Amino acid sequence: MREIIIIGSGPAGFTAAIYAARAGLNPLLLASSVEAGGELMNTTEVENFPGFPEGIQGPDLMMKLQEQAEKFGTEVILDDVTSLHLDGDIKTVHTGYSGTFEARSVIFATGSAYRKLGLADEERLSGRGVSWCATCDGFFFKTKTIAVVGGGDSAMEEATFLTRFAEKVYVVHRKDTLRASKIMQERAFQNEKIEFVWNSEVVGISGESAVEALSLRDTVTGEQSELPVQGLFVAIGNDPRVHLVHGQLDLTADGTIAVQGRSSKTNLPGVFAAGDVIDPHYRQAVTAAASGTVAALDAEQFLAALDQVEESSRVDLAAALADEVDDLVAAD
């Protein structure tokens, strides 16, 4: 039986593993067989992670985090978790190919997935003009013309932020009104670099090696048109990966795992959560890493307290047995 199992291999998962391994907990980290490394594996240059002033490629950053976690004793298995049983003192984790694992504690750090448009060229041009994170990739679009798809607060935040770099930002929305809050709408409407394309949806992305144009369809008339751009930012929301814990862990109104205050503690003792799976707002690599640190420290303290209780129980049992022996001797 393991002391701790970490599910997820993004910045939160690997940072938790580094701290847990350095604490001598010999963690097992279960990384996806398909999506190991998380969303940063789909990011080109990361310039805002502390310690890399020249920037670092997303996959390279994740490799370094894994290498550091393994250096201190983390065991990493590339396999998919199929089901979990988190109630009770022993947590059980079932995987697709590696069998079943048991642990006294679990850190759930499966992250979130950006919602996608579902277009064939969306994946092909990912990192070549198609992005889901303005703060990650906005710098690469200096003096470019780009488009943001979406109508909520996230889309308005992305569009406004991107005007720091881009020459022109189109906001493409399938309706003629926005879902965004009033203040976010006003901020976008007042920005001279932002132009709205109403009642339109993106039905195609063209470009050989980089984004060159979008194919738009009018949601009212059905008429199609082309919009020349060098970048496309998809801001139609994201979904925390919580399907494995439905019915076991409490969720928030945003669909993220509910934790107690600033801690990583869930509603079940010995189960902790970290990273984007508890964060509906920031979703940055550095905040996920910090969250992983909190989860590892919380888990370490939980296990230490558990050991104290078990030791105290053993002492009490030994004392009780000794008293029984004394009573038997006295009776003789």
mmCIF file of C-alpha atoms in Angstrom:
data_model
loop_
_atom_site.group_PDB
_atom_site.id
_atom_site.type_symbol
_atom_site.label_atom_id
_atom_site.label_comp_id
_atom_site.label_asym_id
_atom_site.label_seq_id
_atom_site.Cartn_x
_atom_site.Cartn_y
_atom_site.Cartn_z
ATOM 1 C CA MET A 1 0.000 0.000 0.000
ATOM 2 C CA ARG A 2 1.196 3.488 -0.900
ATOM 3 C CA GLU A 3 1.360 6.512 1.338
ATOM 4 C CA ILE A 4 0.150 8.796 -1.417
ATOM 5 C CA ILE A 5 -1.070 8.569 -5.008
ATOM 6 C CA ILE A 6 -1.117 11.644 -7.233
ATOM 7 C CA ILE A 7 -3.501 11.613 -10.194
ATOM 8 C CA GLY A 8 -2.516 14.080 -12.897
ATOM 9 C CA SER A 9 0.730 15.129 -14.530
ATOM 10 C CA GLY A 10 0.495 18.876 -15.030
ATOM 11 C CA PRO A 11 2.353 21.507 -12.994
ATOM 12 C CA ALA A 12 0.135 20.821 -9.963
ATOM 13 C CA GLY A 13 0.652 17.070 -10.043
ATOM 14 C CA PHE A 14 4.402 17.120 -10.568
ATOM 15 C CA THR A 15 4.969 19.876 -8.002
ATOM 16 C CA ALA A 16 2.955 17.903 -5.459
ATOM 17 C CA ALA A 17 5.097 14.893 -6.327
ATOM 18 C CA ILE A 18 8.332 16.833 -5.785
ATOM 19 C CA TYR A 19 7.250 17.947 -2.315
ATOM 20 C CA ALA A 20 5.802 14.569 -1.349
ATOM 21 C CA ALA A 21 8.920 12.738 -2.526
ATOM 22 C CA ARG A 22 11.230 15.097 -0.626
ATOM 23 C CA ALA A 23 9.128 14.392 2.474
ATOM 24 C CA GLY A 24 9.925 10.698 2.094
ATOM 25 C CA LEU A 25 6.399 9.668 1.110
ATOM 26 C CA ASN A 26 7.503 7.786 -2.050
ATOM 27 C CA PRO A 27 4.564 9.008 -4.133
ATOM 28 C CA LEU A 28 3.092 7.236 -7.122
ATOM 29 C CA LEU A 29 2.054 9.627 -9.881
ATOM 30 C CA LEU A 30 -0.418 8.346 -12.445
ATOM 31 C CA ALA A 31 -0.057 10.310 -15.659
ATOM 32 C CA SER A 32 -2.416 9.877 -18.563
ATOM 33 C CA SER A 33 -1.231 7.539 -21.286
ATOM 34 C CA VAL A 34 -2.449 10.056 -23.877
ATOM 35 C CA GLU A 35 -2.317 13.497 -22.237
ATOM 36 C CA ALA A 36 0.701 13.200 -19.936
ATOM 37 C CA GLY A 37 2.037 16.621 -19.069
ATOM 38 C CA GLY A 38 -1.314 18.404 -19.284
ATOM 39 C CA GLU A 39 -2.206 21.430 -21.382
ATOM 40 C CA LEU A 40 1.359 22.763 -21.435
ATOM 41 C CA MET A 41 2.262 19.939 -23.793
ATOM 42 C CA ASN A 42 0.244 21.861 -26.403
ATOM 43 C CA THR A 43 1.938 25.190 -25.686
ATOM 44 C CA THR A 44 4.984 26.406 -27.563
ATOM 45 C CA GLU A 45 7.082 28.951 -25.684
ATOM 46 C CA VAL A 46 6.299 29.646 -22.015
ATOM 47 C CA GLU A 47 7.737 33.012 -21.005
ATOM 48 C CA ASN A 48 5.960 33.655 -17.694
ATOM 49 C CA PHE A 49 7.068 30.687 -15.579
ATOM 50 C CA PRO A 50 9.553 31.916 -12.931
ATOM 51 C CA GLY A 51 13.148 30.894 -13.398
ATOM 52 C CA PHE A 52 13.246 30.864 -17.199
ATOM 53 C CA PRO A 53 14.055 34.426 -18.327
ATOM 54 C CA GLU A 54 14.666 33.256 -21.892
ATOM 55 C CA GLY A 55 11.431 31.285 -21.951
ATOM 56 C CA ILE A 56 10.994 27.544 -22.269
ATOM 57 C CA GLN A 57 8.950 25.268 -24.497
ATOM 58 C CA GLY A 58 5.883 23.850 -22.758
ATOM 59 C CA PRO A 59 6.880 20.181 -23.287
ATOM 60 C CA ASP A 60 10.426 20.933 -22.076
ATOM 61 C CA LEU A 61 9.084 22.490 -18.882
ATOM 62 C CA MET A 62 6.961 19.441 -18.170
ATOM 63 C CA MET A 63 9.903 17.115 -18.828
ATOM 64 C CA LYS A 64 12.001 19.061 -16.321
ATOM 65 C CA LEU A 65 9.256 18.899 -13.710
ATOM 66 C CA GLN A 66 8.937 15.151 -14.215
ATOM 67 C CA GLU A 67 12.707 14.704 -14.054
ATOM 68 C CA GLN A 68 12.833 16.639 -10.787
ATOM 69 C CA ALA A 69 9.975 14.619 -9.287
ATOM 70 C CA GLU A 70 11.634 11.327 -10.273
ATOM 71 C CA LYS A 71 14.987 12.511 -8.941
ATOM 72 C CA PHE A 72 13.527 12.586 -5.422
ATOM 73 C CA GLY A 73 11.852 9.201 -5.727
ATOM 74 C CA THR A 74 8.485 9.672 -7.440
ATOM 75 C CA GLU A 75 7.316 6.673 -9.437
ATOM 76 C CA VAL A 76 5.583 7.795 -12.634
ATOM 77 C CA ILE A 77 3.274 5.442 -14.511
ATOM 78 C CA LEU A 78 1.778 6.395 -17.874
ATOM 79 C CA ASP A 79 -1.685 4.968 -17.526
ATOM 80 C CA ASP A 80 -5.267 6.190 -17.312
ATOM 81 C CA VAL A 81 -7.294 6.040 -14.124
ATOM 82 C CA THR A 82 -10.613 4.354 -14.866
ATOM 83 C CA SER A 83 -12.304 4.572 -11.464
ATOM 84 C CA LEU A 84 -11.715 5.598 -7.873
ATOM 85 C CA HIS A 85 -13.000 4.610 -4.448
ATOM 86 C CA LEU A 86 -12.097 7.448 -2.114
ATOM 87 C CA ASP A 87 -14.300 6.829 0.911
ATOM 88 C CA GLY A 88 -12.789 5.037 3.885
ATOM 89 C CA ASP A 89 -9.290 4.865 5.294
ATOM 90 C CA ILE A 90 -7.817 3.116 2.252
ATOM 91 C CA LYS A 91 -8.239 4.785 -1.140
ATOM 92 C CA THR A 92 -8.416 2.499 -4.181
ATOM 93 C CA VAL A 93 -7.371 3.597 -7.670
ATOM 94 C CA HIS A 94 -8.118 1.423 -10.699
ATOM 95 C CA THR A 95 -6.155 1.923 -13.944
ATOM 96 C CA GLY A 96 -6.591 0.737 -17.491
ATOM 97 C CA TYR A 97 -3.518 -1.493 -17.758
ATOM 98 C CA SER A 98 -1.383 -1.294 -14.612
ATOM 99 C CA GLY A 99 -3.856 -2.804 -12.182
ATOM 100 C CA THR A 100 -5.231 -1.483 -8.918
ATOM 101 C CA PHE A 101 -3.358 0.631 -6.388
ATOM 102 C CA GLU A 102 -4.158 1.447 -2.770
ATOM 103 C CA ALA A 103 -3.027 4.416 -0.721
ATOM 104 C CA ARG A 104 -3.707 6.197 2.539
ATOM 105 C CA SER A 105 -4.079 9.518 0.709
ATOM 106 C CA VAL A 106 -4.774 10.810 -2.779
ATOM 107 C CA ILE A 107 -4.068 14.120 -4.512
ATOM 108 C CA PHE A 108 -6.407 14.775 -7.430
ATOM 109 C CA ALA A 109 -4.741 17.107 -9.962
ATOM 110 C CA THR A 110 -6.337 16.293 -13.296
ATOM 111 C CA GLY A 111 -6.577 19.896 -14.478
ATOM 112 C CA SER A 112 -9.116 21.243 -16.929
ATOM 113 C CA ALA A 113 -9.642 21.096 -20.658
ATOM 114 C CA TYR A 114 -10.312 24.106 -22.849
ATOM 115 C CA ARG A 115 -13.531 23.786 -24.796
ATOM 116 C CA LYS A 116 -12.798 23.550 -28.483
ATOM 117 C CA LEU A 117 -14.698 24.445 -31.614
ATOM 118 C CA GLY A 118 -14.441 20.906 -32.936
ATOM 119 C CA LEU A 119 -12.965 21.894 -36.305
ATOM 120 C CA ALA A 120 -10.529 19.654 -38.139
ATOM 121 C CA ASP A 121 -7.899 22.378 -38.613
ATOM 122 C CA GLU A 122 -8.168 23.524 -34.999
ATOM 123 C CA GLU A 123 -5.812 20.784 -33.817
ATOM 124 C CA ARG A 124 -3.570 20.974 -36.872
ATOM 125 C CA LEU A 125 -2.911 24.682 -36.342
ATOM 126 C CA SER A 126 -2.679 24.518 -32.552
ATOM 127 C CA GLY A 127 0.455 26.461 -31.609
ATOM 128 C CA ARG A 128 0.559 27.896 -35.132
ATOM 129 C CA GLY A 129 -1.960 30.641 -34.608
ATOM 130 C CA VAL A 130 -4.693 28.782 -32.746
ATOM 131 C CA SER A 131 -4.569 29.228 -28.981
ATOM 132 C CA TRP A 132 -6.763 28.946 -25.911
ATOM 133 C CA CYS A 133 -4.708 31.202 -23.611
ATOM 134 C CA ALA A 134 -4.099 34.891 -24.288
ATOM 135 C CA THR A 135 -1.775 35.381 -21.316
ATOM 136 C CA CYS A 136 0.295 32.440 -22.516
ATOM 137 C CA ASP A 137 0.560 33.306 -26.204
ATOM 138 C CA GLY A 138 -0.532 36.912 -26.681
ATOM 139 C CA PHE A 139 3.043 38.205 -26.886
ATOM 140 C CA PHE A 140 3.613 36.279 -30.120
ATOM 141 C CA PHE A 141 0.959 38.306 -31.953
ATOM 142 C CA LYS A 142 2.560 41.736 -31.868
ATOM 143 C CA THR A 143 1.154 43.962 -34.645
ATOM 144 C CA LYS A 144 -0.968 41.051 -35.926
ATOM 145 C CA THR A 145 -4.678 40.862 -36.700
ATOM 146 C CA ILE A 146 -6.386 38.224 -34.610
ATOM 147 C CA ALA A 147 -9.830 36.976 -33.640
ATOM 148 C CA VAL A 148 -11.337 35.886 -30.332
ATOM 149 C CA VAL A 149 -14.325 33.544 -30.322
ATOM 150 C CA GLY A 150 -16.762 33.841 -27.425
ATOM 151 C CA GLY A 151 -19.198 36.161 -25.684
ATOM 152 C CA GLY A 152 -18.558 35.751 -21.973
ATOM 153 C CA ASP A 153 -16.245 37.418 -19.483
ATOM 154 C CA SER A 154 -13.352 35.180 -20.503
ATOM 155 C CA ALA A 155 -13.659 36.240 -24.135
ATOM 156 C CA MET A 156 -13.810 39.935 -23.204
ATOM 157 C CA GLU A 157 -10.793 39.544 -20.919
ATOM 158 C CA GLU A 158 -8.871 37.748 -23.651
ATOM 159 C CA ALA A 159 -9.771 40.335 -26.298
ATOM 160 C CA THR A 160 -8.900 43.294 -24.071
ATOM 161 C CA PHE A 161 -5.615 41.727 -23.011
ATOM 162 C CA LEU A 162 -4.657 40.932 -26.607
ATOM 163 C CA THR A 163 -4.984 44.586 -27.644
ATOM 164 C CA ARG A 164 -1.691 45.126 -25.807
ATOM 165 C CA PHE A 165 0.008 43.240 -28.616
ATOM 166 C CA ALA A 166 -2.244 42.953 -31.652
ATOM 167 C CA GLU A 167 -2.981 45.697 -34.131
ATOM 168 C CA LYS A 168 -6.598 44.554 -34.492
ATOM 169 C CA VAL A 169 -8.795 42.167 -32.493
ATOM 170 C CA TYR A 170 -12.077 40.820 -33.844
ATOM 171 C CA VAL A 171 -14.544 39.324 -31.394
ATOM 172 C CA VAL A 172 -16.660 36.706 -33.155
ATOM 173 C CA HIS A 173 -19.908 35.874 -31.365
ATOM 174 C CA ARG A 174 -22.780 33.687 -32.527
ATOM 175 C CA LYS A 175 -25.409 36.075 -31.124
ATOM 176 C CA ASP A 176 -26.035 39.834 -31.206
ATOM 177 C CA THR A 177 -25.654 40.285 -27.456
ATOM 178 C CA LEU A 178 -22.928 39.248 -25.030
ATOM 179 C CA ARG A 179 -23.097 37.054 -21.947
ATOM 180 C CA ALA A 180 -20.271 39.013 -20.334
ATOM 181 C CA SER A 181 -20.788 41.253 -17.320
ATOM 182 C CA LYS A 182 -21.633 44.895 -17.997
ATOM 183 C CA ILE A 183 -18.238 46.205 -16.927
ATOM 184 C CA MET A 184 -16.412 43.739 -19.157
ATOM 185 C CA GLN A 185 -18.635 44.620 -22.101
ATOM 186 C CA GLU A 186 -18.059 48.346 -21.628
ATOM 187 C CA ARG A 187 -14.332 47.842 -21.427
ATOM 188 C CA ALA A 188 -14.327 45.950 -24.719
ATOM 189 C CA PHE A 189 -16.731 48.329 -26.473
ATOM 190 C CA GLN A 190 -14.562 51.312 -25.558
ATOM 191 C CA ASN A 191 -11.372 49.748 -26.901
ATOM 192 C CA GLU A 192 -10.640 51.126 -30.365
ATOM 193 C CA LYS A 193 -8.702 48.027 -31.361
ATOM 194 C CA ILE A 194 -11.663 45.696 -30.827
ATOM 195 C CA GLU A 195 -14.323 45.138 -33.490
ATOM 196 C CA PHE A 196 -17.309 42.846 -32.997
ATOM 197 C CA VAL A 197 -18.525 40.391 -35.600
ATOM 198 C CA TRP A 198 -22.065 39.604 -34.516
ATOM 199 C CA ASN A 199 -24.278 36.632 -35.346
ATOM 200 C CA SER A 200 -21.325 34.685 -36.654
ATOM 201 C CA GLU A 201 -19.697 31.346 -35.952
ATOM 202 C CA VAL A 202 -16.347 29.985 -37.067
ATOM 203 C CA VAL A 203 -16.847 27.018 -39.394
ATOM 204 C CA GLY A 204 -13.342 26.759 -40.822
ATOM 205 C CA ILE A 205 -9.716 27.772 -40.296
ATOM 206 C CA SER A 206 -7.383 28.078 -43.265
ATOM 207 C CA GLY A 207 -3.615 28.239 -43.578
ATOM 208 C CA GLU A 208 -0.847 25.829 -44.540
ATOM 209 C CA SER A 209 1.674 26.284 -41.726
ATOM 210 C CA ALA A 210 -0.077 29.065 -39.785
ATOM 211 C CA VAL A 211 -3.509 30.634 -39.476
ATOM 212 C CA GLU A 212 -4.337 32.861 -42.444
ATOM 213 C CA ALA A 213 -8.123 33.265 -42.367
ATOM 214 C CA LEU A 214 -11.364 32.141 -40.765
ATOM 215 C CA SER A 215 -14.477 30.936 -42.523
ATOM 216 C CA LEU A 216 -17.525 32.474 -40.869
ATOM 217 C CA ARG A 217 -21.192 31.586 -41.173
ATOM 218 C CA ASP A 218 -23.942 34.057 -40.371
ATOM 219 C CA THR A 219 -26.153 32.394 -37.757
ATOM 220 C CA VAL A 220 -29.200 34.306 -39.042
ATOM 221 C CA THR A 221 -28.900 34.151 -42.834
ATOM 222 C CA GLY A 222 -26.510 31.215 -43.253
ATOM 223 C CA GLU A 223 -24.305 33.299 -45.519
ATOM 224 C CA GLN A 224 -20.571 32.496 -45.382
ATOM 225 C CA SER A 225 -17.626 34.902 -45.489
ATOM 226 C CA GLU A 226 -13.861 34.975 -44.994
ATOM 227 C CA LEU A 227 -12.084 36.932 -42.248
ATOM 228 C CA PRO A 228 -8.320 37.345 -42.793
ATOM 229 C CA VAL A 229 -6.464 36.941 -39.461
ATOM 230 C CA GLN A 230 -3.110 35.629 -38.264
ATOM 231 C CA GLY A 231 -4.405 34.213 -35.002
ATOM 232 C CA LEU A 232 -7.455 32.671 -33.393
ATOM 233 C CA PHE A 233 -8.080 32.579 -29.647
ATOM 234 C CA VAL A 234 -10.887 30.264 -28.564
ATOM 235 C CA ALA A 235 -12.541 31.533 -25.367
ATOM 236 C CA ILE A 236 -15.748 29.561 -25.074
ATOM 237 C CA GLY A 237 -14.992 28.229 -21.604
ATOM 238 C CA ASN A 238 -13.233 25.255 -20.094
ATOM 239 C CA ASP A 239 -14.279 22.186 -18.179
ATOM 240 C CA PRO A 240 -12.497 20.813 -15.101
ATOM 241 C CA ARG A 241 -11.748 17.116 -15.422
ATOM 242 C CA VAL A 242 -13.892 15.842 -12.562
ATOM 243 C CA HIS A 243 -15.773 12.936 -14.145
ATOM 244 C CA LEU A 244 -13.876 10.417 -12.007
ATOM 245 C CA VAL A 245 -15.064 11.934 -8.723
ATOM 246 C CA HIS A 246 -18.730 12.595 -9.452
ATOM 247 C CA GLY A 247 -20.768 11.395 -6.511
ATOM 248 C CA GLN A 248 -17.719 11.231 -4.245
ATOM 249 C CA LEU A 249 -16.278 14.735 -3.956
ATOM 250 C CA ASP A 250 -18.287 17.916 -3.508
ATOM 251 C CA LEU A 251 -18.201 20.309 -6.455
ATOM 252 C CA THR A 252 -18.643 24.073 -6.654
ATOM 253 C CA ALA A 253 -21.144 25.956 -8.806
ATOM 254 C CA ASP A 254 -18.332 26.330 -11.364
ATOM 255 C CA GLY A 255 -17.967 22.564 -11.556
ATOM 256 C CA THR A 256 -14.578 22.511 -9.840
ATOM 257 C CA ILE A 257 -13.762 20.391 -6.804
ATOM 258 C CA ALA A 258 -14.714 22.179 -3.598
ATOM 259 C CA VAL A 259 -11.889 22.641 -1.090
ATOM 260 C CA GLN A 260 -11.809 24.105 2.393
ATOM 261 C CA GLY A 261 -10.673 27.730 2.329
ATOM 262 C CA ARG A 262 -7.136 28.156 1.004
ATOM 263 C CA SER A 263 -6.315 24.519 1.656
ATOM 264 C CA SER A 264 -6.514 21.553 -0.699
ATOM 265 C CA LYS A 265 -8.764 19.532 1.608
ATOM 266 C CA THR A 266 -11.894 18.075 0.028
ATOM 267 C CA ASN A 267 -14.970 16.753 1.817
ATOM 268 C CA LEU A 268 -13.296 13.346 2.275
ATOM 269 C CA PRO A 269 -10.448 12.851 4.771
ATOM 270 C CA GLY A 270 -7.191 11.987 3.055
ATOM 271 C CA VAL A 271 -8.323 13.272 -0.347
ATOM 272 C CA PHE A 272 -6.826 16.507 -1.630
ATOM 273 C CA ALA A 273 -7.200 18.463 -4.877
ATOM 274 C CA ALA A 274 -4.908 20.917 -6.635
ATOM 275 C CA GLY A 275 -4.449 22.963 -9.781
ATOM 276 C CA ASP A 276 -7.000 23.889 -12.422
ATOM 277 C CA VAL A 277 -9.416 21.252 -11.140
ATOM 278 C CA ILE A 278 -10.097 23.584 -8.168
ATOM 279 C CA ASP A 279 -9.407 26.910 -9.925
ATOM 280 C CA PRO A 280 -12.078 28.387 -12.243
ATOM 281 C CA HIS A 281 -10.328 31.762 -12.587
ATOM 282 C CA TYR A 282 -6.544 31.931 -12.955
ATOM 283 C CA ARG A 283 -5.552 28.660 -14.676
ATOM 284 C CA GLN A 284 -1.852 29.477 -14.906
ATOM 285 C CA ALA A 285 1.044 27.044 -14.687
ATOM 286 C CA VAL A 286 2.584 28.900 -11.759
ATOM 287 C CA THR A 287 -0.663 29.028 -9.734
ATOM 288 C CA ALA A 288 -1.221 25.331 -10.425
ATOM 289 C CA ALA A 289 2.297 24.571 -9.204
ATOM 290 C CA ALA A 290 1.675 26.574 -6.029
ATOM 291 C CA SER A 291 -1.565 24.694 -5.499
ATOM 292 C CA GLY A 292 0.308 21.407 -5.864
ATOM 293 C CA THR A 293 2.656 22.521 -3.106
ATOM 294 C CA VAL A 294 -0.287 23.175 -0.788
ATOM 295 C CA ALA A 295 -1.762 19.748 -1.543
ATOM 296 C CA ALA A 296 1.490 17.931 -0.788
ATOM 297 C CA LEU A 297 1.944 19.777 2.510
ATOM 298 C CA ASP A 298 -1.668 19.115 3.482
ATOM 299 C CA ALA A 299 -1.263 15.431 2.659
ATOM 300 C CA GLU A 300 1.990 15.224 4.597
ATOM 301 C CA GLN A 301 0.350 16.759 7.678
ATOM 302 C CA PHE A 302 -2.652 14.452 7.336
ATOM 303 C CA LEU A 303 -0.446 11.354 7.204
ATOM 304 C CA ALA A 304 1.653 12.537 10.135
ATOM 305 C CA ALA A 305 -1.486 13.076 12.229
ATOM 306 C CA LEU A 306 -2.757 9.662 11.172
ATOM 307 C CA ASP A 307 0.498 8.060 12.279
ATOM 308 C CA GLN A 308 0.226 9.775 15.669
ATOM 309 C CA VAL A 309 -3.304 8.454 16.147
ATOM 310 C CA GLU A 310 -2.246 4.938 15.165
ATOM 311 C CA GLU A 311 0.777 5.070 17.459
ATOM 312 C CA SER A 312 -1.374 6.330 20.300
ATOM 313 C CA SER A 313 -3.833 3.492 19.669
ATOM 314 C CA ARG A 314 -0.996 0.957 19.741
ATOM 315 C CA VAL A 315 0.299 2.383 23.004
ATOM 316 C CA ASP A 316 -3.192 2.284 24.519
ATOM 317 C CA LEU A 317 -3.656 -1.292 23.328
ATOM 318 C CA ALA A 318 -0.294 -2.333 24.727
ATOM 319 C CA ALA A 319 -1.132 -0.699 28.044
ATOM 320 C CA ALA A 320 -4.508 -2.430 28.151
ATOM 321 C CA LEU A 321 -2.909 -5.811 27.425
ATOM 322 C CA ALA A 322 -0.316 -5.201 30.112
ATOM 323 C CA ASP A 323 -3.060 -4.404 32.618
ATOM 324 C CA GLU A 324 -4.843 -7.627 31.703
ATOM 325 C CA VAL A 325 -1.641 -9.606 32.226
ATOM 326 C CA ASP A 326 -1.107 -7.911 35.594
ATOM 327 C CA ASP A 327 -4.675 -8.774 36.585
ATOM 328 C CA LEU A 328 -4.194 -12.416 35.596
ATOM 329 C CA VAL A 329 -0.920 -12.625 37.550
ATOM 330 C CA ALA A 330 -2.532 -11.032 40.566
ATOM 331 C CA ALA A 331 -5.438 -13.489 40.329
ATOM 332 C CA ASP A 332 -3.028 -16.435 40.396
#
